[in-house]
Every structure is written in C-alpha cells, then in structure tokens.
C-alpha cells in the first residue's frame, strides 16, 4: 500500500516537535485508511544535505546548514530531475509495461512533477504507537549517507 494514496484527506494534526542534527522539525500525524493501519508521524521534506547547486553541483553531498526555530516538515519537497515516462497514450504505454506498473505510475506522477536540483530531502514516517519519540537526533545521524554516499 502506498502512503501517498492512503492518507486521509482532512488536515492532519501536528506531530511532536523533535530535535535533529540540524535543528527542530515538526511534522504531522497521519491517520491511514484501513482497519489495521495505525497512525504515523510524518516528517516530509527534511533536508539532509546542502542543496547541490552552484559549485556543489555534481559533488558528493555536503552537510546541511543548521537552522533556528522549528522547521515545518509537512510538505513534500522537489524530487531530483528525471525524465518522466510518457503514459498519456495508454495503448502505447501498455506495450512497454504491465498494467500494474501503469496504474502505479498514474498515482505516482503527480508527486514527481515538482523537480529541482535542490532535492536532497527525506520523507520520514514513524509509528505513533509505543514510544512517541521514536525519531530523534541519533536516528538521523545516518541520514547523510542514506543515499549511498
């Protein structure tokens, strides 16, 4: 199941503010569709490195800047530039891929249209059951290498 397609439509309540390596972030609590799906704390668009623009372009990720205050992590950030598959002609698309992939791409494409070289962000989902503060600075210590650097 995709978290993108199962998030309830109403405004999500705010999650706890947590402190991570670069500053404090506040996400949302998402109640998912389905009887057996517990709510999650969602932190969207959390930066893990400096934007790879200008003289940082084509270089390994550089540690992100610290911020003061609380950064709202409630929206998806841009994805890295990429060529999107052409699925507008369903007949032609089905010659190149199975129907299941086509349906998945239809749901995913709206999230891929916002593209930028400033794309080094994480979307983090943490179960709300049990320990409310499962996400903390120690958890994100690994984030700078999450992309395989």
PDB file of C-alpha atoms in Angstrom, residues 10-143:
ATOM      1  CA  UNK A  10      -8.685  16.123   6.239  1.00  0.00           C
ATOM      2  CA  UNK A  11      -5.973  18.349   7.724  1.00  0.00           C
ATOM      3  CA  UNK A  12      -3.562  16.298   9.759  1.00  0.00           C
ATOM      4  CA  UNK A  13      -2.859  17.228  13.391  1.00  0.00           C
ATOM      5  CA  UNK A  14       0.664  18.355  14.238  1.00  0.00           C
ATOM      6  CA  UNK A  15       3.169  15.794  15.457  1.00  0.00           C
ATOM      7  CA  UNK A  16       5.514  16.472  18.337  1.00  0.00           C
ATOM      8  CA  UNK A  17       8.417  18.803  17.651  1.00  0.00           C
ATOM      9  CA  UNK A  18      11.658  16.868  17.656  1.00  0.00           C
ATOM     10  CA  UNK A  19      15.282  17.954  17.650  1.00  0.00           C
ATOM     11  CA  UNK A  20      17.525  16.517  14.935  1.00  0.00           C
ATOM     12  CA  UNK A  21      21.112  17.171  13.876  1.00  0.00           C
ATOM     13  CA  UNK A  22      20.357  20.432  12.032  1.00  0.00           C
ATOM     14  CA  UNK A  23      17.547  21.909  14.169  1.00  0.00           C
ATOM     15  CA  UNK A  24      13.983  21.218  15.252  1.00  0.00           C
ATOM     16  CA  UNK A  25      11.235  19.872  12.992  1.00  0.00           C
ATOM     17  CA  UNK A  26       7.504  19.462  13.360  1.00  0.00           C
ATOM     18  CA  UNK A  27       5.585  17.037  11.191  1.00  0.00           C
ATOM     19  CA  UNK A  28       2.033  15.786  11.117  1.00  0.00           C
ATOM     20  CA  UNK A  29       0.159  12.788  12.437  1.00  0.00           C
ATOM     21  CA  UNK A  30      -1.401  10.863   9.567  1.00  0.00           C
ATOM     22  CA  UNK A  31      -4.329   8.505  10.035  1.00  0.00           C
ATOM     23  CA  UNK A  32      -4.202   5.945   7.258  1.00  0.00           C
ATOM     24  CA  UNK A  33      -7.099   4.225   5.550  1.00  0.00           C
ATOM     25  CA  UNK A  34      -7.533   0.636   6.650  1.00  0.00           C
ATOM     26  CA  UNK A  35      -8.622  -1.195   9.768  1.00  0.00           C
ATOM     27  CA  UNK A  36      -5.178  -2.498  10.666  1.00  0.00           C
ATOM     28  CA  UNK A  37      -3.110   0.602   9.959  1.00  0.00           C
ATOM     29  CA  UNK A  38      -2.078   2.644  12.971  1.00  0.00           C
ATOM     30  CA  UNK A  39      -1.379   6.379  12.678  1.00  0.00           C
ATOM     31  CA  UNK A  40       2.141   7.525  11.816  1.00  0.00           C
ATOM     32  CA  UNK A  41       4.107  10.670  12.472  1.00  0.00           C
ATOM     33  CA  UNK A  42       5.079  12.061   9.064  1.00  0.00           C
ATOM     34  CA  UNK A  43       8.035  14.392   8.623  1.00  0.00           C
ATOM     35  CA  UNK A  44       8.137  15.416   4.953  1.00  0.00           C
ATOM     36  CA  UNK A  45      10.844  17.423   3.257  1.00  0.00           C
ATOM     37  CA  UNK A  46      13.512  17.122   5.958  1.00  0.00           C
ATOM     38  CA  UNK A  47      16.810  18.352   4.472  1.00  0.00           C
ATOM     39  CA  UNK A  48      19.784  16.020   4.930  1.00  0.00           C
ATOM     40  CA  UNK A  49      22.429  17.914   2.945  1.00  0.00           C
ATOM     41  CA  UNK A  50      23.069  21.302   1.371  1.00  0.00           C
ATOM     42  CA  UNK A  51      21.355  21.816  -1.981  1.00  0.00           C
ATOM     43  CA  UNK A  52      23.645  20.502  -4.769  1.00  0.00           C
ATOM     44  CA  UNK A  53      23.546  23.716  -6.781  1.00  0.00           C
ATOM     45  CA  UNK A  54      26.226  26.133  -7.949  1.00  0.00           C
ATOM     46  CA  UNK A  55      29.716  24.918  -7.025  1.00  0.00           C
ATOM     47  CA  UNK A  56      28.198  21.917  -5.182  1.00  0.00           C
ATOM     48  CA  UNK A  57      26.684  20.532  -8.385  1.00  0.00           C
ATOM     49  CA  UNK A  58      27.964  17.020  -9.231  1.00  0.00           C
ATOM     50  CA  UNK A  59      29.827  16.889  -5.905  1.00  0.00           C
ATOM     51  CA  UNK A  60      29.237  14.489  -3.014  1.00  0.00           C
ATOM     52  CA  UNK A  61      26.569  15.692  -0.542  1.00  0.00           C
ATOM     53  CA  UNK A  62      27.754  18.380   1.882  1.00  0.00           C
ATOM     54  CA  UNK A  63      26.461  18.669   5.424  1.00  0.00           C
ATOM     55  CA  UNK A  64      23.341  20.788   5.574  1.00  0.00           C
ATOM     56  CA  UNK A  65      23.074  24.156   7.288  1.00  0.00           C
ATOM     57  CA  UNK A  66      21.778  24.440  10.826  1.00  0.00           C
ATOM     58  CA  UNK A  67      18.541  26.345  11.327  1.00  0.00           C
ATOM     59  CA  UNK A  68      16.952  28.089  14.277  1.00  0.00           C
ATOM     60  CA  UNK A  69      13.320  27.828  15.204  1.00  0.00           C
ATOM     61  CA  UNK A  70      11.083  24.949  14.162  1.00  0.00           C
ATOM     62  CA  UNK A  71      11.004  23.856  10.531  1.00  0.00           C
ATOM     63  CA  UNK A  72       7.569  22.649   9.416  1.00  0.00           C
ATOM     64  CA  UNK A  73       8.041  19.264   7.760  1.00  0.00           C
ATOM     65  CA  UNK A  74       4.537  18.881   6.390  1.00  0.00           C
ATOM     66  CA  UNK A  75       5.027  19.062   2.598  1.00  0.00           C
ATOM     67  CA  UNK A  76       6.849  17.009   0.010  1.00  0.00           C
ATOM     68  CA  UNK A  77       9.961  18.703  -1.358  1.00  0.00           C
ATOM     69  CA  UNK A  78      11.038  18.615  -5.004  1.00  0.00           C
ATOM     70  CA  UNK A  79      12.346  15.360  -6.413  1.00  0.00           C
ATOM     71  CA  UNK A  80      15.625  15.199  -8.317  1.00  0.00           C
ATOM     72  CA  UNK A  81      15.336  15.985 -12.032  1.00  0.00           C
ATOM     73  CA  UNK A  82      14.378  12.980 -14.090  1.00  0.00           C
ATOM     74  CA  UNK A  83      12.688  12.127 -17.331  1.00  0.00           C
ATOM     75  CA  UNK A  84       9.147  11.025 -16.623  1.00  0.00           C
ATOM     76  CA  UNK A  85       7.636   8.144 -18.569  1.00  0.00           C
ATOM     77  CA  UNK A  86       5.028   9.011 -21.178  1.00  0.00           C
ATOM     78  CA  UNK A  87       1.851   7.258 -20.076  1.00  0.00           C
ATOM     79  CA  UNK A  88      -0.712   9.544 -21.700  1.00  0.00           C
ATOM     80  CA  UNK A  89      -1.287   7.093 -24.566  1.00  0.00           C
ATOM     81  CA  UNK A  90      -2.452   4.045 -22.597  1.00  0.00           C
ATOM     82  CA  UNK A  91      -2.224   1.651 -25.544  1.00  0.00           C
ATOM     83  CA  UNK A  92       1.394   2.596 -26.281  1.00  0.00           C
ATOM     84  CA  UNK A  93       2.295   2.557 -22.578  1.00  0.00           C
ATOM     85  CA  UNK A  94       0.882  -0.971 -22.162  1.00  0.00           C
ATOM     86  CA  UNK A  95       3.189  -2.157 -24.944  1.00  0.00           C
ATOM     87  CA  UNK A  96       6.148  -1.089 -22.765  1.00  0.00           C
ATOM     88  CA  UNK A  97       4.930  -2.068 -19.302  1.00  0.00           C
ATOM     89  CA  UNK A  98       2.428  -4.227 -17.412  1.00  0.00           C
ATOM     90  CA  UNK A  99      -0.923  -2.684 -16.425  1.00  0.00           C
ATOM     91  CA  UNK A 100       0.019  -2.741 -12.718  1.00  0.00           C
ATOM     92  CA  UNK A 101       3.068  -0.553 -13.367  1.00  0.00           C
ATOM     93  CA  UNK A 102       0.987   1.829 -15.470  1.00  0.00           C
ATOM     94  CA  UNK A 103      -1.574   2.226 -12.669  1.00  0.00           C
ATOM     95  CA  UNK A 104       1.217   2.760 -10.127  1.00  0.00           C
ATOM     96  CA  UNK A 105       2.808   5.442 -12.330  1.00  0.00           C
ATOM     97  CA  UNK A 106      -0.534   7.219 -12.673  1.00  0.00           C
ATOM     98  CA  UNK A 107      -0.737   7.527  -8.878  1.00  0.00           C
ATOM     99  CA  UNK A 108       2.944   8.479  -8.534  1.00  0.00           C
ATOM    100  CA  UNK A 109       3.370  11.055 -11.324  1.00  0.00           C
ATOM    101  CA  UNK A 110       1.708  13.979  -9.517  1.00  0.00           C
ATOM    102  CA  UNK A 111       4.429  13.701  -6.845  1.00  0.00           C
ATOM    103  CA  UNK A 112       7.206  13.646  -9.468  1.00  0.00           C
ATOM    104  CA  UNK A 113       6.242  16.781 -11.380  1.00  0.00           C
ATOM    105  CA  UNK A 114       7.880  19.177  -8.872  1.00  0.00           C
ATOM    106  CA  UNK A 115      11.542  18.685  -9.811  1.00  0.00           C
ATOM    107  CA  UNK A 116      14.639  20.632  -8.805  1.00  0.00           C
ATOM    108  CA  UNK A 117      18.360  20.143  -8.327  1.00  0.00           C
ATOM    109  CA  UNK A 118      17.617  21.215  -4.738  1.00  0.00           C
ATOM    110  CA  UNK A 119      16.251  17.766  -3.941  1.00  0.00           C
ATOM    111  CA  UNK A 120      18.188  16.298  -1.017  1.00  0.00           C
ATOM    112  CA  UNK A 121      15.302  15.791   1.384  1.00  0.00           C
ATOM    113  CA  UNK A 122      13.884  12.852   3.305  1.00  0.00           C
ATOM    114  CA  UNK A 123      10.288  11.879   3.973  1.00  0.00           C
ATOM    115  CA  UNK A 124      10.263  10.051   7.298  1.00  0.00           C
ATOM    116  CA  UNK A 125       7.348   8.047   8.671  1.00  0.00           C
ATOM    117  CA  UNK A 126       7.421   6.868  12.287  1.00  0.00           C
ATOM    118  CA  UNK A 127       4.815   4.701  14.035  1.00  0.00           C
ATOM    119  CA  UNK A 128       2.976   6.611  16.748  1.00  0.00           C
ATOM    120  CA  UNK A 129       2.280   3.507  18.790  1.00  0.00           C
ATOM    121  CA  UNK A 130       4.573   2.735  21.711  1.00  0.00           C
ATOM    122  CA  UNK A 131       7.337   5.295  22.015  1.00  0.00           C
ATOM    123  CA  UNK A 132       6.115   8.661  20.761  1.00  0.00           C
ATOM    124  CA  UNK A 133       9.645   9.933  20.254  1.00  0.00           C
ATOM    125  CA  UNK A 134      10.981   7.101  18.104  1.00  0.00           C
ATOM    126  CA  UNK A 135      12.599   9.651  15.792  1.00  0.00           C
ATOM    127  CA  UNK A 136      15.439  11.616  17.333  1.00  0.00           C
ATOM    128  CA  UNK A 137      18.837  13.067  16.580  1.00  0.00           C
ATOM    129  CA  UNK A 138      20.591   9.705  16.922  1.00  0.00           C
ATOM    130  CA  UNK A 139      18.213   8.157  14.368  1.00  0.00           C
ATOM    131  CA  UNK A 140      19.082  10.857  11.813  1.00  0.00           C
ATOM    132  CA  UNK A 141      22.850  10.575  12.322  1.00  0.00           C
ATOM    133  CA  UNK A 142      22.787   8.066   9.448  1.00  0.00           C
ATOM    134  CA  UNK A 143      20.700  10.308   7.188  1.00  0.00           C
TER     135      UNK A 143
END
